[in-house]
């Protein structure tokens, strides 16, 4: 993978990056207000390349070398970087899986891993920046009850398509999707995992995917469970 110099608010870092986009070898990223808002509701860092309208999601290492040197070496260096298990690459692959299931997902433009092992932002994912989309969570909150249930049904229809493809979403909630200008669902956070083959475990996994906290209440979780069971004949 080619080496890229990535400047984060003026601080240069180096990443090996695999791309589907014609980036320059020197990227200068900034943090407008929208990226700050994204960071307020998540654990990742977000930066924008305004020249290409590309959003960069940078995932921090789980451990700090000074506090947990052994765990840092095993988890963040060996497993994630040297063995290719870093978060951005998992999300890159999951994005491809979602697209193959027929769902709309954010366009991934590049995935990279830090050259310097002491760089705490160990991996990055470059994706299309949809600046005019509305968060699914914001959309859900401002709707009346009937419209909320109709929207949840649409989200569950996407879940059905993914399940029939053999996968489930590990972080199933409205905040992981956007609505574009036409009101179509676009998945922006694509944590998926293969479903078990055993029918009993398969059903348990699908039901466990539905959280009353993430779906904004038990009545919505129950609605989603009943709908999925009916559509999938579980």
Short mmCIF file of C-alpha atoms in Angstrom, two decimals:
data_model
loop_
_atom_site.label_atom_id
_atom_site.label_comp_id
_atom_site.label_asym_id
_atom_site.label_seq_id
_atom_site.Cartn_x
_atom_site.Cartn_y
_atom_site.Cartn_z
CA UNK A 1 0.00 0.00 0.00
CA UNK A 2 1.33 3.49 -0.84
CA UNK A 3 2.52 5.79 1.95
CA UNK A 4 0.55 9.00 2.60
CA UNK A 5 1.44 12.03 4.68
CA UNK A 6 -1.73 12.98 6.55
CA UNK A 7 -1.79 16.32 8.34
CA UNK A 8 -4.33 16.48 11.18
CA UNK A 9 -4.90 20.13 12.07
CA UNK A 10 -1.29 20.81 11.08
CA UNK A 11 0.25 17.75 12.80
CA UNK A 12 1.76 15.38 10.23
CA UNK A 13 1.34 11.62 10.55
CA UNK A 14 2.15 8.83 8.09
CA UNK A 15 -0.18 6.06 6.97
CA UNK A 16 -0.02 3.16 4.57
CA UNK A 17 -3.29 3.48 2.66
CA UNK A 18 -5.20 1.40 0.15
CA UNK A 19 -7.49 3.61 -1.92
CA UNK A 20 -10.25 3.63 -4.49
CA UNK A 21 -9.79 7.35 -5.02
CA UNK A 22 -7.17 9.64 -6.54
CA UNK A 23 -5.86 11.28 -3.35
CA UNK A 24 -2.72 13.39 -3.36
CA UNK A 25 0.19 11.93 -1.38
CA UNK A 26 -0.01 14.83 1.09
CA UNK A 27 -3.42 15.30 2.70
CA UNK A 28 -4.25 18.33 4.85
CA UNK A 29 -7.28 17.54 7.02
CA UNK A 30 -9.29 19.94 9.15
CA UNK A 31 -12.09 19.77 11.70
CA UNK A 32 -15.11 21.94 10.90
CA UNK A 33 -18.04 22.04 13.28
CA UNK A 34 -19.77 19.01 11.77
CA UNK A 35 -16.85 16.73 12.62
CA UNK A 36 -16.84 17.98 16.21
CA UNK A 37 -20.49 17.01 16.48
CA UNK A 38 -19.68 13.50 15.22
CA UNK A 39 -16.98 13.11 17.85
CA UNK A 40 -19.40 14.19 20.57
CA UNK A 41 -21.53 11.06 20.01
CA UNK A 42 -18.78 8.53 19.29
CA UNK A 43 -15.31 7.36 20.26
CA UNK A 44 -13.57 7.99 16.92
CA UNK A 45 -11.93 11.15 15.60
CA UNK A 46 -13.24 12.77 12.40
CA UNK A 47 -11.43 15.04 9.93
CA UNK A 48 -12.39 16.48 6.55
CA UNK A 49 -10.42 16.83 3.32
CA UNK A 50 -12.31 19.73 1.78
CA UNK A 51 -10.55 19.45 -1.58
CA UNK A 52 -12.06 16.01 -2.28
CA UNK A 53 -15.06 16.26 0.09
CA UNK A 54 -13.80 13.17 1.91
CA UNK A 55 -14.45 12.40 5.57
CA UNK A 56 -11.68 10.59 7.46
CA UNK A 57 -12.60 8.48 10.46
CA UNK A 58 -9.59 7.74 12.68
CA UNK A 59 -9.82 5.03 15.32
CA UNK A 60 -7.69 5.33 18.44
CA UNK A 61 -5.76 2.42 19.91
CA UNK A 62 -7.53 0.70 22.80
CA UNK A 63 -4.54 0.76 25.15
CA UNK A 64 -1.84 3.30 26.06
CA UNK A 65 1.67 1.86 25.92
CA UNK A 66 2.78 3.59 29.14
CA UNK A 67 -0.14 2.16 31.14
CA UNK A 68 -0.71 -1.27 29.59
CA UNK A 69 2.40 -2.16 27.55
CA UNK A 70 1.63 -5.88 27.23
CA UNK A 71 -2.02 -5.38 26.20
CA UNK A 72 -0.95 -2.57 23.86
CA UNK A 73 1.55 -4.86 22.14
CA UNK A 74 -0.82 -7.85 21.85
CA UNK A 75 -4.04 -6.02 20.93
CA UNK A 76 -3.06 -2.81 19.18
CA UNK A 77 0.21 -3.78 17.50
CA UNK A 78 0.19 -7.53 16.95
CA UNK A 79 -3.52 -8.25 16.37
CA UNK A 80 -4.60 -5.00 14.77
CA UNK A 81 -1.62 -3.76 12.80
CA UNK A 82 0.71 -6.67 12.10
CA UNK A 83 -2.04 -9.28 11.58
CA UNK A 84 -4.42 -6.91 9.76
CA UNK A 85 -7.24 -6.87 12.30
CA UNK A 86 -7.53 -3.10 12.60
CA UNK A 87 -10.95 -1.49 12.88
CA UNK A 88 -10.92 0.53 9.67
CA UNK A 89 -10.20 -2.57 7.56
CA UNK A 90 -13.07 -4.46 9.25
CA UNK A 91 -15.40 -1.58 8.45
CA UNK A 92 -14.12 -1.42 4.85
CA UNK A 93 -14.95 -5.11 4.39
CA UNK A 94 -18.31 -4.78 6.14
CA UNK A 95 -19.20 -1.89 3.83
CA UNK A 96 -18.58 -4.18 0.84
CA UNK A 97 -20.74 -6.87 2.44
CA UNK A 98 -23.65 -4.48 2.96
CA UNK A 99 -23.46 -3.35 -0.66
CA UNK A 100 -23.51 -6.96 -1.86
CA UNK A 101 -26.69 -7.49 0.15
CA UNK A 102 -28.30 -4.76 -1.96
CA UNK A 103 -28.29 -1.99 0.65
CA UNK A 104 -26.99 1.53 0.20
CA UNK A 105 -23.83 2.32 2.11
CA UNK A 106 -21.52 5.27 2.29
CA UNK A 107 -18.83 5.22 -0.41
CA UNK A 108 -15.54 4.05 1.11
CA UNK A 109 -12.56 5.66 -0.62
CA UNK A 110 -9.57 4.41 1.36
CA UNK A 111 -8.38 2.45 4.35
CA UNK A 112 -5.06 2.87 6.12
CA UNK A 113 -2.88 1.89 9.05
CA UNK A 114 -0.37 4.09 10.89
CA UNK A 115 3.30 3.69 10.00
CA UNK A 116 4.45 4.77 13.47
CA UNK A 117 3.44 2.19 16.14
CA UNK A 118 3.34 5.00 18.72
CA UNK A 119 0.74 6.94 16.75
CA UNK A 120 -2.37 6.43 18.95
CA UNK A 121 -4.69 6.95 15.95
CA UNK A 122 -3.79 3.55 14.58
CA UNK A 123 -6.10 3.27 11.58
CA UNK A 124 -8.18 5.43 9.29
CA UNK A 125 -11.15 5.03 6.98
CA UNK A 126 -11.76 7.56 4.19
CA UNK A 127 -15.34 7.91 3.01
CA UNK A 128 -17.59 10.17 1.00
CA UNK A 129 -18.79 13.17 3.01
CA UNK A 130 -22.58 13.51 2.83
CA UNK A 131 -22.92 17.01 4.24
CA UNK A 132 -26.62 17.35 3.42
CA UNK A 133 -27.83 14.07 4.90
CA UNK A 134 -29.86 13.83 8.11
CA UNK A 135 -28.99 11.41 10.88
CA UNK A 136 -31.50 8.60 11.25
CA UNK A 137 -31.58 9.30 14.98
CA UNK A 138 -32.53 12.96 14.43
CA UNK A 139 -35.17 11.98 11.88
CA UNK A 140 -36.69 9.39 14.23
CA UNK A 141 -36.89 11.80 17.18
CA UNK A 142 -38.82 14.47 15.30
CA UNK A 143 -41.50 12.12 13.89
CA UNK A 144 -44.96 11.31 15.22
CA UNK A 145 -45.65 7.72 16.29
CA UNK A 146 -47.01 6.39 12.99
CA UNK A 147 -44.10 7.87 11.05
CA UNK A 148 -41.64 6.42 13.58
CA UNK A 149 -43.03 2.93 13.09
CA UNK A 150 -42.99 3.32 9.31
CA UNK A 151 -39.35 4.41 9.45
CA UNK A 152 -38.41 1.56 11.78
CA UNK A 153 -40.05 -0.86 9.35
CA UNK A 154 -37.88 0.50 6.54
CA UNK A 155 -34.78 0.03 8.68
CA UNK A 156 -35.89 -3.52 9.46
CA UNK A 157 -36.38 -4.20 5.73
CA UNK A 158 -32.69 -3.43 5.31
CA UNK A 159 -31.93 -5.79 8.20
CA UNK A 160 -33.97 -8.52 6.48
CA UNK A 161 -31.97 -8.11 3.27
CA UNK A 162 -28.71 -8.33 5.20
CA UNK A 163 -29.86 -11.37 7.19
CA UNK A 164 -30.89 -13.17 4.01
CA UNK A 165 -27.37 -12.49 2.79
CA UNK A 166 -26.09 -14.34 5.86
CA UNK A 167 -25.06 -11.42 8.09
CA UNK A 168 -26.43 -9.22 10.87
CA UNK A 169 -25.59 -5.69 12.03
CA UNK A 170 -23.70 -5.71 15.34
CA UNK A 171 -24.62 -2.11 16.20
CA UNK A 172 -28.19 -1.77 14.97
CA UNK A 173 -29.49 1.73 15.67
CA UNK A 174 -30.71 4.84 13.86
CA UNK A 175 -27.51 6.79 14.39
CA UNK A 176 -25.64 4.43 12.08
CA UNK A 177 -27.54 5.62 9.04
CA UNK A 178 -28.32 8.82 7.17
CA UNK A 179 -31.27 9.91 5.09
CA UNK A 180 -30.18 11.56 1.84
CA UNK A 181 -31.98 14.39 0.04
CA UNK A 182 -34.44 11.89 -1.45
CA UNK A 183 -35.18 10.34 1.93
CA UNK A 184 -33.33 7.11 1.11
CA UNK A 185 -31.44 5.21 3.81
CA UNK A 186 -27.63 5.23 3.57
CA UNK A 187 -25.69 3.11 6.09
CA UNK A 188 -22.65 4.96 7.39
CA UNK A 189 -21.43 2.64 10.17
CA UNK A 190 -21.25 -0.88 8.92
CA UNK A 191 -20.37 -3.30 11.71
CA UNK A 192 -21.62 -6.63 10.40
CA UNK A 193 -20.90 -10.23 11.35
CA UNK A 194 -21.77 -13.58 9.81
CA UNK A 195 -24.81 -15.31 11.28
CA UNK A 196 -24.50 -18.79 12.81
CA UNK A 197 -25.78 -21.70 10.72
CA UNK A 198 -27.74 -23.33 13.55
CA UNK A 199 -31.38 -22.17 13.33
CA UNK A 200 -31.81 -21.72 17.10
CA UNK A 201 -28.61 -19.72 17.48
CA UNK A 202 -29.48 -17.77 14.37
CA UNK A 203 -32.80 -16.65 15.84
CA UNK A 204 -31.18 -15.80 19.20
CA UNK A 205 -28.55 -13.70 17.45
CA UNK A 206 -31.14 -11.76 15.45
CA UNK A 207 -33.29 -11.07 18.53
CA UNK A 208 -30.22 -10.03 20.54
CA UNK A 209 -29.35 -7.54 17.78
CA UNK A 210 -32.39 -5.49 18.85
CA UNK A 211 -31.81 -3.27 21.87
CA UNK A 212 -34.52 -1.14 23.54
CA UNK A 213 -31.86 1.46 24.32
CA UNK A 214 -30.60 1.68 20.74
CA UNK A 215 -34.10 1.60 19.23
CA UNK A 216 -35.41 4.27 21.67
CA UNK A 217 -37.75 2.13 23.77
CA UNK A 218 -39.05 -1.35 24.43
CA UNK A 219 -42.15 -0.83 22.27
CA UNK A 220 -39.93 -0.18 19.25
CA UNK A 221 -37.70 -3.15 20.04
CA UNK A 222 -40.77 -5.38 20.30
CA UNK A 223 -42.17 -4.00 17.04
CA UNK A 224 -38.88 -4.70 15.27
CA UNK A 225 -38.65 -8.23 16.69
CA UNK A 226 -42.19 -9.11 15.63
CA UNK A 227 -41.61 -7.69 12.15
CA UNK A 228 -38.33 -9.54 11.62
CA UNK A 229 -39.80 -12.83 12.88
CA UNK A 230 -42.73 -12.45 10.51
CA UNK A 231 -40.62 -11.48 7.48
CA UNK A 232 -37.98 -14.17 8.05
CA UNK A 233 -40.37 -16.88 9.27
CA UNK A 234 -38.13 -17.53 12.29
#
